[in-house]
Short mmCIF file of C-alpha atoms and ligand atoms in Angstrom, two decimals:
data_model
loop_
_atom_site.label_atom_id
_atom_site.label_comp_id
_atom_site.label_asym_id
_atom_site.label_seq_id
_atom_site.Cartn_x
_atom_site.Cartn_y
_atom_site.Cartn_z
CA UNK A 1 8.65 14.52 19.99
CA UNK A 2 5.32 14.56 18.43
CA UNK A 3 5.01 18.42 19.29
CA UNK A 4 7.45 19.47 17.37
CA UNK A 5 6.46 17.04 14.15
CA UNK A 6 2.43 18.30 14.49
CA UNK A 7 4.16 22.07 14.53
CA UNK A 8 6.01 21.26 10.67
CA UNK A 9 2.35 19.89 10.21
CA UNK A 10 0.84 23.05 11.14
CA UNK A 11 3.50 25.17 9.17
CA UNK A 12 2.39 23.44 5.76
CA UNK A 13 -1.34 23.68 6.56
CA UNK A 14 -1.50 19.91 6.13
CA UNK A 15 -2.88 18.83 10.10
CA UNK A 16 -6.79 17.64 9.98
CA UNK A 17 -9.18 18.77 12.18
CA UNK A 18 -12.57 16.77 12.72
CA UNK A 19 -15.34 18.62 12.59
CA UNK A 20 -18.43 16.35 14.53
CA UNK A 21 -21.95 17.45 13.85
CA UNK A 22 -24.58 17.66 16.06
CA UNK A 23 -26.93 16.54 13.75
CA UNK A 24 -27.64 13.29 11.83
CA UNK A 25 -25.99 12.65 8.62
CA UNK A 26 -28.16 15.00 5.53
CA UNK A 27 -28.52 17.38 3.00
CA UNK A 28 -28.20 20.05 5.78
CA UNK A 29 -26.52 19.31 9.03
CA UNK A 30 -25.60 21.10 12.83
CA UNK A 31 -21.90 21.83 13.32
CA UNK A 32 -20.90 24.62 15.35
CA UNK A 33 -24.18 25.78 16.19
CA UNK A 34 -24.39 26.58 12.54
CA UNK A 35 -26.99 24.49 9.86
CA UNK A 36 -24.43 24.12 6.91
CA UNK A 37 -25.74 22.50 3.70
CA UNK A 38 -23.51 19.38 3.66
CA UNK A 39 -21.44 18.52 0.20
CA UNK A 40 -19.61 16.35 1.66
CA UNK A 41 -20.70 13.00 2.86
CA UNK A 42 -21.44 9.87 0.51
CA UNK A 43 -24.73 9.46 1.83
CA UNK A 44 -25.55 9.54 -1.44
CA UNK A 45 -28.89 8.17 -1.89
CA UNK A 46 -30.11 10.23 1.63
CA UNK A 47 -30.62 6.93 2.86
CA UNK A 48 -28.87 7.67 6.12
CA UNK A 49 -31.58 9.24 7.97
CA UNK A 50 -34.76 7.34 5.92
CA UNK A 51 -37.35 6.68 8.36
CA UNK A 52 -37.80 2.69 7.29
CA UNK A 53 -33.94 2.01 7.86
CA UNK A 54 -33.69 3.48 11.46
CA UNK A 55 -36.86 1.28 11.94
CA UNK A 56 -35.41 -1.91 10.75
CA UNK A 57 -32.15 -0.81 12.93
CA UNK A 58 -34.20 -0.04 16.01
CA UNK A 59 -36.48 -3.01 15.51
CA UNK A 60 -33.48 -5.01 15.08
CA UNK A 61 -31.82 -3.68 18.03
CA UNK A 62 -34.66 -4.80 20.20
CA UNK A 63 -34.55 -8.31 19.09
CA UNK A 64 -30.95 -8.93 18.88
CA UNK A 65 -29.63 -6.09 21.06
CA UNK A 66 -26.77 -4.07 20.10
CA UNK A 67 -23.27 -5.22 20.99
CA UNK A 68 -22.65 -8.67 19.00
CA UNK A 69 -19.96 -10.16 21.24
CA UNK A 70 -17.80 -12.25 19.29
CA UNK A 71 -16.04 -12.64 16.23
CA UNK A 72 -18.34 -14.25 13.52
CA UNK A 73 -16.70 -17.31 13.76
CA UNK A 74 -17.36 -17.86 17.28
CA UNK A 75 -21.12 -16.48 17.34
CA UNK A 76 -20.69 -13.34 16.67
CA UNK A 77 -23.42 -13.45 13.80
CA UNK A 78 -27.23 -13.41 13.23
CA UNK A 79 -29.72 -14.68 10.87
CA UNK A 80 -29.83 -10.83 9.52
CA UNK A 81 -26.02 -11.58 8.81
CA UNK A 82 -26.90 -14.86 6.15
CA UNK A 83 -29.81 -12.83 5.03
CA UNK A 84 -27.40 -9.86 3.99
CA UNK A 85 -25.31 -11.88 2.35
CA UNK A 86 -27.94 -13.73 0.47
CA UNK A 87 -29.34 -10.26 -0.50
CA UNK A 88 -26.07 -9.35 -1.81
CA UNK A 89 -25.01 -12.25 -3.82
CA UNK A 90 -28.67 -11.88 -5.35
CA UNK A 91 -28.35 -7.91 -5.97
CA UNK A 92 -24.55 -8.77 -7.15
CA UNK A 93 -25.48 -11.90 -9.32
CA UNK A 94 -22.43 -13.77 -7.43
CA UNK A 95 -22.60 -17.66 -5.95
CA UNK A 96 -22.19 -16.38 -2.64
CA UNK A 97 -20.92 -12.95 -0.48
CA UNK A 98 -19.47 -12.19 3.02
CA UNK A 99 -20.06 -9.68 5.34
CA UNK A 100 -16.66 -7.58 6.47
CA UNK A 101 -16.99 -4.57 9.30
CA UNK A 102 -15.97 -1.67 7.04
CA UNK A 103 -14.61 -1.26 3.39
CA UNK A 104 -11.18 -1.00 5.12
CA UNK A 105 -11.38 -3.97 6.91
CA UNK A 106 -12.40 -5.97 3.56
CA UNK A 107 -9.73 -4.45 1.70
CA UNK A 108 -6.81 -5.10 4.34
CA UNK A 109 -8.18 -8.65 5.48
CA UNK A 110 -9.30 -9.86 1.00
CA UNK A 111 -6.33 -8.72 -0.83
CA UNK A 112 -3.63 -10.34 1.77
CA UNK A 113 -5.79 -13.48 2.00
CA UNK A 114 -5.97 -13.87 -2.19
CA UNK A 115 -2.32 -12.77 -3.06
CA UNK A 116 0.69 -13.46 -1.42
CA UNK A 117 4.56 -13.79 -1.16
CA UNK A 118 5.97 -14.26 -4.47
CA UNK A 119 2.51 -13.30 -6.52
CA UNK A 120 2.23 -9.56 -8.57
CA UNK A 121 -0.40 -7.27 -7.90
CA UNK A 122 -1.24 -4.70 -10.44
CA UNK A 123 -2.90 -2.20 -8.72
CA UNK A 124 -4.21 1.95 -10.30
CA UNK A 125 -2.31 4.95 -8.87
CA UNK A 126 -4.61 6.10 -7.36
CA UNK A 127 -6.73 3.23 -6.16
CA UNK A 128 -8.20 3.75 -2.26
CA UNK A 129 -5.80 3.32 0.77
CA UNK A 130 -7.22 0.90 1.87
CA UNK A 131 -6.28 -1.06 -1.30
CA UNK A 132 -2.30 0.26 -0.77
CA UNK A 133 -2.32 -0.74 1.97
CA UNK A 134 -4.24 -4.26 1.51
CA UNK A 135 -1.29 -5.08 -1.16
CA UNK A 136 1.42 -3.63 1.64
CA UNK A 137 0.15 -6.26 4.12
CA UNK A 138 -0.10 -9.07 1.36
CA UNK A 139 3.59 -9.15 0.72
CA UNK A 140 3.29 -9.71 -3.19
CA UNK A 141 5.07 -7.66 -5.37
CA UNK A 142 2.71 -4.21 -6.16
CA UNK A 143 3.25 -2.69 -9.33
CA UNK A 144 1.54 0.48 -9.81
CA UNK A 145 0.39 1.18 -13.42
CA UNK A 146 -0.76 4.61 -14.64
CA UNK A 147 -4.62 5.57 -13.89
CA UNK A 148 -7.08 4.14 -15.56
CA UNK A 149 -4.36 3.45 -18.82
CA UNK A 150 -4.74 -0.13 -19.67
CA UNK A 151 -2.39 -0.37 -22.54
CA UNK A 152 0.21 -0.04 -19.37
CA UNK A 153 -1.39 -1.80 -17.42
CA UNK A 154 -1.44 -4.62 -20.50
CA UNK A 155 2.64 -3.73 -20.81
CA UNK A 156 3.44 -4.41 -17.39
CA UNK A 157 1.65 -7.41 -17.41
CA UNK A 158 3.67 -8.93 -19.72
CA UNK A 159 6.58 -8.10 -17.71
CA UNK A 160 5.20 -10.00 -15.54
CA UNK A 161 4.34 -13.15 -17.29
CA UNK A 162 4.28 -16.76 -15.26
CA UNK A 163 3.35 -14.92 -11.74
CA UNK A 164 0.41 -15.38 -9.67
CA UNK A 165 -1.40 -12.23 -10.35
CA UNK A 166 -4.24 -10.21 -9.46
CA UNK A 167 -5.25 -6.77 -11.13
CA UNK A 168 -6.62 -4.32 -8.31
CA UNK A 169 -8.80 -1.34 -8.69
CA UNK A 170 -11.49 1.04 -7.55
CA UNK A 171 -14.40 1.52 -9.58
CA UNK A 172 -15.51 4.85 -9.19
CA UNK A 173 -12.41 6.79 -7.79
CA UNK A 174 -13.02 8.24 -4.42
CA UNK A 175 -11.50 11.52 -5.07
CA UNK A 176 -11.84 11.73 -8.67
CA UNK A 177 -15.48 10.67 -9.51
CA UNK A 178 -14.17 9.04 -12.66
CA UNK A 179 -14.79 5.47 -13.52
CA UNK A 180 -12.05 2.62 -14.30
CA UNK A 181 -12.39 1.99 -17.59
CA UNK A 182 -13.69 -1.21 -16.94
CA UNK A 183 -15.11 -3.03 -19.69
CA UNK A 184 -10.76 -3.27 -21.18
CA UNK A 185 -9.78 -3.84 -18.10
CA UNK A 186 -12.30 -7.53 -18.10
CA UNK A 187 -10.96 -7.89 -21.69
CA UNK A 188 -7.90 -7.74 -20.62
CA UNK A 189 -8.15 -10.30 -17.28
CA UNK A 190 -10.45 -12.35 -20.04
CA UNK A 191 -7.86 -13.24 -22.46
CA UNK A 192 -4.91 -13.27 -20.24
CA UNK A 193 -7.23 -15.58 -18.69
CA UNK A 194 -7.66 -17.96 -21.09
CA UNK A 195 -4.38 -18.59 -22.04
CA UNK A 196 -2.94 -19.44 -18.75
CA UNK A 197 -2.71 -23.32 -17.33
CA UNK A 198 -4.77 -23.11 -14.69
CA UNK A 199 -7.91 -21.42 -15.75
CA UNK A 200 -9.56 -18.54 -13.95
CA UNK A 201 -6.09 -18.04 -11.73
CA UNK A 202 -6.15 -14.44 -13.19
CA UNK A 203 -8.00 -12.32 -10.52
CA UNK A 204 -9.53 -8.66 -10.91
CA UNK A 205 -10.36 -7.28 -7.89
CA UNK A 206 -13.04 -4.53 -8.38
CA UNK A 207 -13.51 -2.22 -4.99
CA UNK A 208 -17.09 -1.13 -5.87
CA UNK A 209 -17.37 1.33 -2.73
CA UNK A 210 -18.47 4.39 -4.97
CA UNK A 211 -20.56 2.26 -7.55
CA UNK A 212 -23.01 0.28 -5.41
CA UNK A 213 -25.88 1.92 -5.02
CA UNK A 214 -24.83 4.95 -7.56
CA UNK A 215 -24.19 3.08 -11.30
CA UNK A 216 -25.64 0.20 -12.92
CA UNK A 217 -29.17 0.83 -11.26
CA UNK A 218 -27.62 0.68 -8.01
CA UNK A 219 -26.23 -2.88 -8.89
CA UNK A 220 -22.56 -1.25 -9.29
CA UNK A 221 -19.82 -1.23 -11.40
CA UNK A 222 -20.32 -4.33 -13.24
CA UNK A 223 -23.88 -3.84 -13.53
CA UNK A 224 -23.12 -0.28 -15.39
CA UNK A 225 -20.37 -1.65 -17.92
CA UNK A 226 -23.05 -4.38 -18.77
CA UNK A 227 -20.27 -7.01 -17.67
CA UNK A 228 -21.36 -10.15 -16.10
CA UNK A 229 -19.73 -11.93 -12.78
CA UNK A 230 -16.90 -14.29 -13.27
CA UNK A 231 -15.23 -16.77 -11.31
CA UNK A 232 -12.36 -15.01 -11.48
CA UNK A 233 -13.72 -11.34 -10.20
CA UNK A 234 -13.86 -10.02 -6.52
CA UNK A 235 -16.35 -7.40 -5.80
CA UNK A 236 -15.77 -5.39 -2.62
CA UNK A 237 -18.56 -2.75 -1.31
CA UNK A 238 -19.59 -1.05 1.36
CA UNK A 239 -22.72 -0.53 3.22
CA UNK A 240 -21.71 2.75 4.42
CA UNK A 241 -22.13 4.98 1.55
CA UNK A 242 -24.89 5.10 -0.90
CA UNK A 243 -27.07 2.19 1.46
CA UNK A 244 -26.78 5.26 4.15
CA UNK A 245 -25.61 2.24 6.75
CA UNK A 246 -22.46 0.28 8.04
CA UNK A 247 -20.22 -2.05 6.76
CA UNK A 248 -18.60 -3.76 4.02
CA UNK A 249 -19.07 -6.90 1.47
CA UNK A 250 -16.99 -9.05 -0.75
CA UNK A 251 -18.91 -11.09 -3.56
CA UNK A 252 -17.74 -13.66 -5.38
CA UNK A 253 -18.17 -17.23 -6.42
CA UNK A 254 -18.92 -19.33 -3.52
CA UNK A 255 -14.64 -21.11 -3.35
CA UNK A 256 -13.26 -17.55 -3.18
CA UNK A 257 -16.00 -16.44 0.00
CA UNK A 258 -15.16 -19.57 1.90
CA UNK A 259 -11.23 -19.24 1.02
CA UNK A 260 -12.09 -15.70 2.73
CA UNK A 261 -13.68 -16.81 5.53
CA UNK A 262 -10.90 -19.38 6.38
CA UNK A 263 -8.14 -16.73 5.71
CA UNK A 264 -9.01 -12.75 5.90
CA UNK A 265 -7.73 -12.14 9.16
CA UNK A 266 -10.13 -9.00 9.23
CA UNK A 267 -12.89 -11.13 9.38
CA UNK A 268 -11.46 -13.89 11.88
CA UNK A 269 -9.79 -11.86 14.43
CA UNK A 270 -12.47 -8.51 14.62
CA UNK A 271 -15.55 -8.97 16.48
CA UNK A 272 -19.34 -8.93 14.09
CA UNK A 273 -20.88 -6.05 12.85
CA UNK A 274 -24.10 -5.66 15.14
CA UNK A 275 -27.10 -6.95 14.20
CA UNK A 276 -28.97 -3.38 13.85
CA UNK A 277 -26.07 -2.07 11.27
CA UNK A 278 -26.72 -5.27 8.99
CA UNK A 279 -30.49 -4.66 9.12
CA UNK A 280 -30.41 -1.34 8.18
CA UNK A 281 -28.11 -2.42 5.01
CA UNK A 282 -31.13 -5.16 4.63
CA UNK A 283 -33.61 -2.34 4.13
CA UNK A 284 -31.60 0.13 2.06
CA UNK A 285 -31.20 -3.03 -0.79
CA UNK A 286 -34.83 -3.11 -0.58
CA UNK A 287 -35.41 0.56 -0.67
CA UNK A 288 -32.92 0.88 -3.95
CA UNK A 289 -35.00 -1.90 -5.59
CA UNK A 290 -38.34 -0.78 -4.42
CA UNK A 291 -37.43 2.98 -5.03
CA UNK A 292 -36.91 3.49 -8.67
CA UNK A 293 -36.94 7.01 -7.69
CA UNK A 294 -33.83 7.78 -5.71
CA UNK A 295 -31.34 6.93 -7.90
CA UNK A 296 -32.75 9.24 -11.03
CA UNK A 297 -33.16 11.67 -8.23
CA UNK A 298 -29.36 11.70 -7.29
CA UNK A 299 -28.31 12.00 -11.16
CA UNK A 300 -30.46 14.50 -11.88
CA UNK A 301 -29.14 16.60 -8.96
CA UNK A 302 -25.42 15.48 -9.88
CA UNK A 303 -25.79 16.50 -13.67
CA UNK A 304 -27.63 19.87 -12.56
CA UNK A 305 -24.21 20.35 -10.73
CA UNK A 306 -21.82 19.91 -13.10
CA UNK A 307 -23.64 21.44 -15.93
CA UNK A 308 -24.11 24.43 -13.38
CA UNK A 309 -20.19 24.67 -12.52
CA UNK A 310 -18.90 23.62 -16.13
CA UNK A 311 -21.23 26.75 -17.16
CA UNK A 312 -19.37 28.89 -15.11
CA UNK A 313 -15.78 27.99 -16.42
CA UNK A 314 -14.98 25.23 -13.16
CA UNK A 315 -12.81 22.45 -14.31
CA UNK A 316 -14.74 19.15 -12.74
CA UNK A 317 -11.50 17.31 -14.09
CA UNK A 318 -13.03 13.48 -15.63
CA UNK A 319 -15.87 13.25 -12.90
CA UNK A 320 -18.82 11.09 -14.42
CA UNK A 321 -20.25 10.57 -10.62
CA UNK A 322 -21.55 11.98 -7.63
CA UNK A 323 -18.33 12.82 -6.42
CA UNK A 324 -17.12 15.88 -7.98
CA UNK A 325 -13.48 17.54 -7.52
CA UNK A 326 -12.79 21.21 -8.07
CA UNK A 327 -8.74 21.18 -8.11
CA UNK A 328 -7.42 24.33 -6.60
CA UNK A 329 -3.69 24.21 -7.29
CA UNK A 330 -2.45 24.45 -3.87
CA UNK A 331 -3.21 23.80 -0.30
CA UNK A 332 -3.85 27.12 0.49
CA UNK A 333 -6.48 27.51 -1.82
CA UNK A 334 -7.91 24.41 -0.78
CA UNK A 335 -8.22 25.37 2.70
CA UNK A 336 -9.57 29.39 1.31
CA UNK A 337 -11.91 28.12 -0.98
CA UNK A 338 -13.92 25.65 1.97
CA UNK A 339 -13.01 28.42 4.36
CA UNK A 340 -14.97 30.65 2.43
CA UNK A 341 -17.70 28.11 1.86
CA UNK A 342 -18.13 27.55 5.39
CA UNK A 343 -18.70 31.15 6.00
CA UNK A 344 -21.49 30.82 3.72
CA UNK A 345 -22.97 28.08 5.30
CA UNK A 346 -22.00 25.39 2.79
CA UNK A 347 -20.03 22.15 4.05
CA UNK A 348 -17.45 21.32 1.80
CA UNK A 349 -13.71 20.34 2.96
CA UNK A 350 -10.78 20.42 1.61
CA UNK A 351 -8.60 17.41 0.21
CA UNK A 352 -5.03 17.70 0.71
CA UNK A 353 -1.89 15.64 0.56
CA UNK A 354 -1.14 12.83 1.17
CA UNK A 355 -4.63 12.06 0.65
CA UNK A 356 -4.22 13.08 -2.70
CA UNK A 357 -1.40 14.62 -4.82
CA UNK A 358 -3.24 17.83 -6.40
CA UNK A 359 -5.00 19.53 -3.53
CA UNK A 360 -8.83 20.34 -4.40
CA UNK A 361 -12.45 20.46 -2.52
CA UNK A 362 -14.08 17.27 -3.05
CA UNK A 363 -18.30 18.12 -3.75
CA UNK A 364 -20.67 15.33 -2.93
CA UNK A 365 -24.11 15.74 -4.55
CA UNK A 366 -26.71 13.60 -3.02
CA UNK A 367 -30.55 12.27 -3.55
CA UNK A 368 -31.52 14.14 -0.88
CA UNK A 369 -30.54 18.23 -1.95
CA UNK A 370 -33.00 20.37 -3.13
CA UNK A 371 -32.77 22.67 -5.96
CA UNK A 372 -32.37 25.58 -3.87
CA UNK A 373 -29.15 23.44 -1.60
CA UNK A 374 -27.46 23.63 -5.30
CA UNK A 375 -28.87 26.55 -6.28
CA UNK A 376 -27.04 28.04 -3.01
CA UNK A 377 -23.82 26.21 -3.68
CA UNK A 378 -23.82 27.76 -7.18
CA UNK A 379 -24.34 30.91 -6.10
CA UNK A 380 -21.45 31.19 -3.43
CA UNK A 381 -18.69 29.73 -6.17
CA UNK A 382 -19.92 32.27 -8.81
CA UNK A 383 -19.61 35.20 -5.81
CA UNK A 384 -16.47 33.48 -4.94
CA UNK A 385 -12.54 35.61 -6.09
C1 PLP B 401 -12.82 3.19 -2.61
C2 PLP B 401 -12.97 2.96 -1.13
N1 PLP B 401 -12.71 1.75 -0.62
C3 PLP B 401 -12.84 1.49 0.68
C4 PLP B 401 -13.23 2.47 1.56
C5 PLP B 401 -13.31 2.15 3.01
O1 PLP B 401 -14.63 1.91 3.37
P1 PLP B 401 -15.09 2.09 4.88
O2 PLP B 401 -15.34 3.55 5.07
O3 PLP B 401 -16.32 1.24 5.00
O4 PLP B 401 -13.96 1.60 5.72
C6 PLP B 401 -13.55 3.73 1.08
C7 PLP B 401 -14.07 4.75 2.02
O5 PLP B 401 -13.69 5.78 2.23
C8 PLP B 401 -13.39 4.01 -0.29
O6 PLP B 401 -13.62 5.23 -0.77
#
């Protein structure tokens, strides 16, 4: 049965192949016997190797071991758990925050716990799977306005009027490296808002997994639009990108984190993040506030990019981050153009449906490339027919 669907897969170029490195995750990295220079991974800050955070991991691990046994509920946690989450909800400016395994686990376990039967969640085309499928499990009505246009977003909303309802999106798009156009967006939930009954009802849920660590001085999304926390706003992150560790957070004000706690089935019925992963995420907040210089360090290699590639006539399509797309207009030249990257020695995959709609390679620039890592990137897609 499944032989014969993997073979239409195979016919349309469309099956995935993992590709594991022998290496740890950086700028340059082992896979088939072959040092590739990686544009791929959202290590962006190069914070996934740093010396100090597999310290605090390892000296974690001695202390609290490495398996964590339970669910957090039934003592599953540590003390670097409520430290995390105090870090956060400091770095975040939010009452309180909550510790979830990964950013799919947060986004599956929030959005079904906040909205439900009967409510309307308004929710950006091409928001994160995660999200889709965090509104499939919650049962409320989704309604999917166009990307990043808030005067239908605005339209549908008054469709809509008299619902419980919660406006969904990613910050930085994961395969887009554009922003939400956030500061309308709060404008929007703001007034809305303060017309309803019951105040603050509204929610915006911001998924921040792109923006922590990259915009706002690391502080994210919020941080970058020069917006301030609200009772009414969820931030989700995760640990796993720019803080080069594990793991995911929700921030928020301190009704919303214990409604979470009592309700996210993610969190209640999956066993704790281990000790180690949380400590590493400890260090990397510290590193990002101690470190003024990674995050200049990973624009100036970003914008040294895109000026490069926009100089040669490559459409980076609205990326303002790290994570830059080079559409290619079909799968096949998806698949040709990494193909041919690879054979370079340059990591770069392709992006296909139904990850996305309009196939493309997805670039990653991080802190931790040199010059000469873009320099060599450049080179290949200028040599490239
Ligand atoms: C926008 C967004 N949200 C959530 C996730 C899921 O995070 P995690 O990898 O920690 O499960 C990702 C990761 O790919 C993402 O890009």
């Amino acid at each position: 049965m499944f032989s014969q669907r993997l073979q239409e897969l195979y016919q349309q170029r469309l099956n995935r192949v993992i590709k594991d490195r022998a290496s740890g995750q950086n700028a340059k990295i082992w896979v088939d016997g072959r040092e590739l220079i990686n544009f791929a991974s959202n290590d962006y800050l190069g914070l996934a190797n740093h010396p100090e955070i597999v310290k605090a991991a390892a000296e974690s691990m001695k202390e609290f071991g490495f398996g964590s046994g339970a669910s957090r509920l039934l003592g599953g946690g540590s003390v670097p758990h409520r430290d995390l989450e105090q870090k956060i909800s400091q770095f975040k400016g939010t009452e309180a925050a909550l510790i979830f395994n990964t950013g799919y686990a947060a986004n599956t376990g929030i959005i079904p716990a906040v909205s439900g039967e009967g409510d309307v969640i308004f929710s950006d085309e091409l928001n994160h799977a995660s999200i889709i499928d965090g509104c499939r499990l919650s049962r409320a009505k989704t309604v999917v306005y166009r990307h990043r246009d808030v005067a239908h977003l605005a339209a549908l909303m008054k469709k809509k009027e008299g619902k419980r309802t919660m406006v969904v999106t990613d910050t930085v798009f994961s395969m887009d490296g554009d922003t939400a156009p956030l500061r309308d967006i709060y404008d929007l939930c703001f007034s809305l808002n303060s017309e309803l009954s019951t105040p603050n009802s509204l929610l915006l849920y911001l998924d921040d997994a792109h923006g922590t660590g990259v915009i706002g001085n690391g502080r994210g999304a919020l941080a970058h639009f020069a917006l301030k926390p609200q009772p009414w706003i969820i931030q989700i992150g995760t640990c796993s990108k720019a803080l080069g560790s594990f793991g995911a957070f929700v921030a928020g004000n301190r009704d919303v984190i214990q409604w979470i706690i009592n309700t996210a089935r993610s969190f209640i019925f999956s066993t704790a993040i281990p000790a180690c992963a949380v400590a590493a995420s400890l260090k990397a907040l510290d590193l990002i506030e101690q470190g003024p210089e990674l995050i200049p360090r990973l624009w100036r290699n970003r914008n040294m990019l895109v000026d490069a590639l926009k100089g040669m006539g490559f459409d980076t399509g609205e990326s303002e981050t790290p994570i830059i797309p080079l559409k290619t207009g079909s799968v096949d030249e998806a698949l040709n153009l990494s193909q041919y990257l690879y054979e370079r020695g340059i990591y770069v995959p392709a992006i296909r449906p139904p990850t996305v709609k309009e196939p493309r390679v997805r670039l990653t620039v991080t802190a931790a490339h040199t010059e000469e890592d873009i320099s060599s990137l450049i080179r290949a897609l200028s040599d490239y027919e």
